[in-house]
């Protein structure tokens, strides 16, 4: 009788272990950045740096909103998938894409030859250019006037790149910060003579802070830039999905409705 009970107990134990191992194995196999939502559609994880108003920012309720976010939602609806956003910050965004933590990134990311060496990009969805922000009484009239000035930028952005080209890669006069709002604050607080960044962000800051006496300076030497959605190198499946959605919202006018102008 005891022998029979021991046999039953051993059988139950082995069955329990088998179920546990099977469950663990299934969990490992299914892990990844994408999943299926309640609607049955594929859900793609999207990383961003939500400090770049009006393109991507946090609202008063802690939601990630902005022009870029509206564009991605429209792309997802057009291409038949869903999206889930996560705020990483600018610098951590790149390893998050490269390491597969997210399926792609949207964060006013300019498509450059250097970035294309490490990542793939969707078709362009937004056009921008650099703009200079200075105190209202500044004598700066063009980019060249910043050659002997202290300039604040967001680190590793195209604003940082063009400023390094002007002042030198190791110049101590470049004040590189983690976000564009911090770069502007450095200038307002007197730690820099000017801030350089994407036009949409600088225009939005100036419009929303009318009591701060600032002015913008345009320069024809700044080339037009194009934003793209950044994807892990070689992930053609995601690129194809994104490009499908971008084409649809370009053709049906939705992209222009969101941004106010054509990309081309």
GROMACS .gro file of C-alpha atoms in nm:
model
  264
    1UNK     CA    1   0.000   0.000   0.000
    2UNK     CA    2   0.279   0.243   0.095
    3UNK     CA    3   0.465   0.142  -0.218
    4UNK     CA    4   0.156   0.221  -0.428
    5UNK     CA    5   0.117   0.561  -0.261
    6UNK     CA    6   0.483   0.641  -0.322
    7UNK     CA    7   0.438   0.551  -0.692
    8UNK     CA    8   0.137   0.780  -0.725
    9UNK     CA    9   0.319   1.063  -0.543
   10UNK     CA   10   0.624   1.023  -0.766
   11UNK     CA   11   0.403   1.027  -1.075
   12UNK     CA   12   0.229   1.346  -0.961
   13UNK     CA   13   0.563   1.507  -0.883
   14UNK     CA   14   0.704   1.426  -1.228
   15UNK     CA   15   0.388   1.551  -1.396
   16UNK     CA   16   0.407   1.878  -1.199
   17UNK     CA   17   0.771   1.928  -1.293
   18UNK     CA   18   0.690   1.860  -1.660
   19UNK     CA   19   0.410   2.119  -1.656
   20UNK     CA   20   0.637   2.372  -1.488
   21UNK     CA   21   0.918   2.319  -1.737
   22UNK     CA   22   0.677   2.341  -2.029
   23UNK     CA   23   0.534   2.668  -1.897
   24UNK     CA   24   0.881   2.817  -1.846
   25UNK     CA   25   0.986   2.709  -2.194
   26UNK     CA   26   0.680   2.866  -2.350
   27UNK     CA   27   0.739   3.194  -2.171
   28UNK     CA   28   1.094   3.215  -2.298
   29UNK     CA   29   0.995   3.136  -2.654
   30UNK     CA   30   0.722   3.399  -2.668
   31UNK     CA   31   0.920   3.680  -2.507
   32UNK     CA   32   1.010   3.975  -2.726
   33UNK     CA   33   0.917   4.332  -2.808
   34UNK     CA   34   0.599   4.257  -3.004
   35UNK     CA   35   0.277   4.099  -2.883
   36UNK     CA   36  -0.088   4.063  -2.978
   37UNK     CA   37  -0.341   4.312  -2.842
   38UNK     CA   38  -0.702   4.256  -2.735
   39UNK     CA   39  -0.811   4.331  -3.091
   40UNK     CA   40  -0.591   4.051  -3.224
   41UNK     CA   41  -0.366   4.302  -3.401
   42UNK     CA   42   0.008   4.297  -3.354
   43UNK     CA   43   0.131   4.548  -3.095
   44UNK     CA   44   0.466   4.714  -3.160
   45UNK     CA   45   0.664   4.873  -2.877
   46UNK     CA   46   0.781   5.224  -2.957
   47UNK     CA   47   1.056   5.412  -2.775
   48UNK     CA   48   1.077   5.791  -2.756
   49UNK     CA   49   1.229   6.088  -2.572
   50UNK     CA   50   0.923   6.275  -2.447
   51UNK     CA   51   1.101   6.607  -2.380
   52UNK     CA   52   1.079   6.749  -2.730
   53UNK     CA   53   0.760   6.952  -2.751
   54UNK     CA   54   0.564   6.980  -2.972
   55UNK     CA   55   0.691   6.658  -3.133
   56UNK     CA   56   0.687   6.432  -2.826
   57UNK     CA   57   0.615   6.528  -2.466
   58UNK     CA   58   0.433   6.423  -2.149
   59UNK     CA   59   0.093   6.581  -2.082
   60UNK     CA   60  -0.038   6.671  -1.736
   61UNK     CA   61  -0.173   6.318  -1.692
   62UNK     CA   62   0.158   6.153  -1.776
   63UNK     CA   63   0.057   6.044  -2.126
   64UNK     CA   64   0.306   6.062  -2.413
   65UNK     CA   65   0.161   6.298  -2.674
   66UNK     CA   66   0.275   6.519  -2.961
   67UNK     CA   67   0.298   6.548  -3.339
   68UNK     CA   68   0.530   6.249  -3.374
   69UNK     CA   69   0.299   6.041  -3.157
   70UNK     CA   70  -0.007   6.133  -3.366
   71UNK     CA   71   0.184   6.044  -3.682
   72UNK     CA   72   0.285   5.701  -3.549
   73UNK     CA   73  -0.073   5.629  -3.438
   74UNK     CA   74  -0.196   5.719  -3.786
   75UNK     CA   75   0.071   5.497  -3.946
   76UNK     CA   76  -0.029   5.208  -3.719
   77UNK     CA   77  -0.398   5.245  -3.798
   78UNK     CA   78  -0.327   5.260  -4.172
   79UNK     CA   79  -0.097   4.955  -4.169
   80UNK     CA   80  -0.315   4.746  -3.937
   81UNK     CA   81  -0.112   4.724  -3.616
   82UNK     CA   82  -0.120   4.883  -3.271
   83UNK     CA   83   0.148   5.070  -3.076
   84UNK     CA   84   0.261   5.097  -2.717
   85UNK     CA   85   0.486   5.392  -2.626
   86UNK     CA   86   0.762   5.409  -2.366
   87UNK     CA   87   0.966   5.713  -2.266
   88UNK     CA   88   1.337   5.625  -2.263
   89UNK     CA   89   1.512   5.960  -2.295
   90UNK     CA   90   1.737   6.051  -2.586
   91UNK     CA   91   2.065   5.872  -2.518
   92UNK     CA   92   1.915   5.539  -2.394
   93UNK     CA   93   1.685   5.529  -2.697
   94UNK     CA   94   1.953   5.404  -2.935
   95UNK     CA   95   2.064   5.096  -2.735
   96UNK     CA   96   1.695   5.019  -2.669
   97UNK     CA   97   1.638   4.986  -3.045
   98UNK     CA   98   1.965   4.805  -3.106
   99UNK     CA   99   1.901   4.560  -2.822
  100UNK     CA  100   1.544   4.481  -2.931
  101UNK     CA  101   1.374   4.630  -2.626
  102UNK     CA  102   1.150   4.822  -2.866
  103UNK     CA  103   1.045   4.755  -3.224
  104UNK     CA  104   1.126   5.108  -3.338
  105UNK     CA  105   1.185   5.461  -3.214
  106UNK     CA  106   1.015   5.790  -3.292
  107UNK     CA  107   1.182   6.101  -3.151
  108UNK     CA  108   1.237   6.359  -3.424
  109UNK     CA  109   1.531   6.145  -3.537
  110UNK     CA  110   1.703   6.295  -3.838
  111UNK     CA  111   1.811   6.041  -4.098
  112UNK     CA  112   2.189   6.077  -4.137
  113UNK     CA  113   2.453   5.868  -4.312
  114UNK     CA  114   2.628   5.807  -3.980
  115UNK     CA  115   2.313   5.676  -3.811
  116UNK     CA  116   2.233   5.458  -4.113
  117UNK     CA  117   2.555   5.267  -4.047
  118UNK     CA  118   2.404   5.131  -3.722
  119UNK     CA  119   2.027   5.147  -3.779
  120UNK     CA  120   1.767   5.124  -4.052
  121UNK     CA  121   1.516   5.401  -4.113
  122UNK     CA  122   1.168   5.424  -4.256
  123UNK     CA  123   1.086   5.658  -4.540
  124UNK     CA  124   1.093   6.026  -4.429
  125UNK     CA  125   0.776   6.153  -4.266
  126UNK     CA  126   0.873   6.506  -4.153
  127UNK     CA  127   1.102   6.787  -4.277
  128UNK     CA  128   1.288   7.020  -4.042
  129UNK     CA  129   1.591   7.246  -4.016
  130UNK     CA  130   1.809   7.393  -3.743
  131UNK     CA  131   1.722   7.725  -3.581
  132UNK     CA  132   1.916   7.955  -3.348
  133UNK     CA  133   1.757   8.089  -3.029
  134UNK     CA  134   1.917   8.390  -2.858
  135UNK     CA  135   1.826   8.664  -2.607
  136UNK     CA  136   1.622   8.945  -2.759
  137UNK     CA  137   1.912   9.192  -2.737
  138UNK     CA  138   2.168   8.957  -2.896
  139UNK     CA  139   2.369   9.080  -3.195
  140UNK     CA  140   2.383   8.730  -3.348
  141UNK     CA  141   2.248   8.750  -3.704
  142UNK     CA  142   2.378   8.427  -3.858
  143UNK     CA  143   2.529   8.093  -3.757
  144UNK     CA  144   2.884   8.212  -3.827
  145UNK     CA  145   2.840   8.474  -3.552
  146UNK     CA  146   2.845   8.192  -3.295
  147UNK     CA  147   3.206   8.104  -3.372
  148UNK     CA  148   3.338   8.276  -3.058
  149UNK     CA  149   3.025   8.221  -2.846
  150UNK     CA  150   2.911   7.957  -2.599
  151UNK     CA  151   2.637   7.746  -2.758
  152UNK     CA  152   2.398   7.506  -2.582
  153UNK     CA  153   2.260   7.199  -2.761
  154UNK     CA  154   2.102   6.864  -2.688
  155UNK     CA  155   2.376   6.605  -2.691
  156UNK     CA  156   2.420   6.392  -3.006
  157UNK     CA  157   2.147   6.569  -3.200
  158UNK     CA  158   2.198   6.732  -3.539
  159UNK     CA  159   2.213   7.066  -3.357
  160UNK     CA  160   2.512   6.928  -3.167
  161UNK     CA  161   2.667   6.800  -3.491
  162UNK     CA  162   2.650   7.133  -3.679
  163UNK     CA  163   2.774   7.323  -3.373
  164UNK     CA  164   3.076   7.092  -3.346
  165UNK     CA  165   3.147   7.155  -3.713
  166UNK     CA  166   3.154   7.529  -3.638
  167UNK     CA  167   3.332   7.535  -3.301
  168UNK     CA  168   3.530   7.210  -3.314
  169UNK     CA  169   3.459   6.861  -3.182
  170UNK     CA  170   3.634   6.921  -2.849
  171UNK     CA  171   3.537   7.284  -2.798
  172UNK     CA  172   3.475   7.379  -2.435
  173UNK     CA  173   3.228   7.641  -2.559
  174UNK     CA  174   2.971   7.375  -2.647
  175UNK     CA  175   2.725   7.316  -2.362
  176UNK     CA  176   2.579   6.971  -2.435
  177UNK     CA  177   2.272   6.880  -2.227
  178UNK     CA  178   2.045   6.576  -2.200
  179UNK     CA  179   1.738   6.751  -2.343
  180UNK     CA  180   1.647   7.055  -2.552
  181UNK     CA  181   1.458   7.228  -2.268
  182UNK     CA  182   1.776   7.202  -2.059
  183UNK     CA  183   1.979   7.347  -2.346
  184UNK     CA  184   1.743   7.644  -2.368
  185UNK     CA  185   1.755   7.688  -1.988
  186UNK     CA  186   2.136   7.700  -2.000
  187UNK     CA  187   2.112   7.988  -2.246
  188UNK     CA  188   1.844   8.173  -2.048
  189UNK     CA  189   2.048   8.134  -1.727
  190UNK     CA  190   2.351   8.290  -1.893
  191UNK     CA  191   2.561   7.977  -1.929
  192UNK     CA  192   2.542   8.001  -2.308
  193UNK     CA  193   2.500   8.283  -2.560
  194UNK     CA  194   2.271   8.086  -2.790
  195UNK     CA  195   2.089   7.755  -2.826
  196UNK     CA  196   2.072   7.557  -3.151
  197UNK     CA  197   1.803   7.298  -3.219
  198UNK     CA  198   1.526   7.180  -3.449
  199UNK     CA  199   1.298   7.460  -3.567
  200UNK     CA  200   0.968   7.305  -3.450
  201UNK     CA  201   1.095   7.269  -3.093
  202UNK     CA  202   1.245   7.616  -3.066
  203UNK     CA  203   0.941   7.785  -3.223
  204UNK     CA  204   0.713   7.596  -2.984
  205UNK     CA  205   0.920   7.697  -2.681
  206UNK     CA  206   0.921   8.063  -2.781
  207UNK     CA  207   0.546   8.062  -2.846
  208UNK     CA  208   0.471   7.905  -2.508
  209UNK     CA  209   0.704   8.132  -2.312
  210UNK     CA  210   0.617   8.484  -2.433
  211UNK     CA  211   0.745   8.651  -2.114
  212UNK     CA  212   1.099   8.525  -2.181
  213UNK     CA  213   1.261   8.781  -2.408
  214UNK     CA  214   1.402   8.568  -2.689
  215UNK     CA  215   1.430   8.579  -3.066
  216UNK     CA  216   1.503   8.325  -3.336
  217UNK     CA  217   1.770   8.352  -3.605
  218UNK     CA  218   1.747   8.162  -3.933
  219UNK     CA  219   2.047   8.075  -4.146
  220UNK     CA  220   2.039   7.950  -4.505
  221UNK     CA  221   2.349   7.740  -4.439
  222UNK     CA  222   2.137   7.494  -4.240
  223UNK     CA  223   2.032   7.212  -4.470
  224UNK     CA  224   1.684   7.066  -4.465
  225UNK     CA  225   1.663   6.752  -4.252
  226UNK     CA  226   1.423   6.460  -4.269
  227UNK     CA  227   1.291   6.261  -3.975
  228UNK     CA  228   1.251   5.883  -3.997
  229UNK     CA  229   1.139   5.601  -3.770
  230UNK     CA  230   1.448   5.418  -3.645
  231UNK     CA  231   1.459   5.037  -3.654
  232UNK     CA  232   1.715   4.773  -3.556
  233UNK     CA  233   1.955   4.707  -3.842
  234UNK     CA  234   1.825   4.436  -4.074
  235UNK     CA  235   1.465   4.428  -3.946
  236UNK     CA  236   1.303   4.458  -4.288
  237UNK     CA  237   0.968   4.327  -4.159
  238UNK     CA  238   0.915   4.630  -3.935
  239UNK     CA  239   1.050   4.870  -4.200
  240UNK     CA  240   0.801   4.735  -4.455
  241UNK     CA  241   0.511   4.776  -4.212
  242UNK     CA  242   0.609   5.134  -4.131
  243UNK     CA  243   0.666   5.234  -4.492
  244UNK     CA  244   0.328   5.090  -4.588
  245UNK     CA  245   0.159   5.307  -4.326
  246UNK     CA  246   0.360   5.617  -4.420
  247UNK     CA  247   0.266   5.580  -4.787
  248UNK     CA  248  -0.103   5.545  -4.702
  249UNK     CA  249  -0.118   5.855  -4.479
  250UNK     CA  250   0.080   6.056  -4.734
  251UNK     CA  251  -0.158   5.955  -5.014
  252UNK     CA  252  -0.479   6.011  -4.817
  253UNK     CA  253  -0.372   6.348  -4.675
  254UNK     CA  254  -0.364   6.240  -4.311
  255UNK     CA  255   0.006   6.322  -4.269
  256UNK     CA  256  -0.042   6.675  -4.400
  257UNK     CA  257  -0.346   6.712  -4.175
  258UNK     CA  258  -0.131   6.632  -3.869
  259UNK     CA  259   0.180   6.833  -3.959
  260UNK     CA  260   0.031   7.115  -4.161
  261UNK     CA  261   0.258   7.069  -4.463
  262UNK     CA  262   0.395   6.819  -4.711
  263UNK     CA  263   0.717   6.626  -4.639
  264UNK     CA  264   0.864   6.665  -4.988
   0.00000   0.00000   0.00000
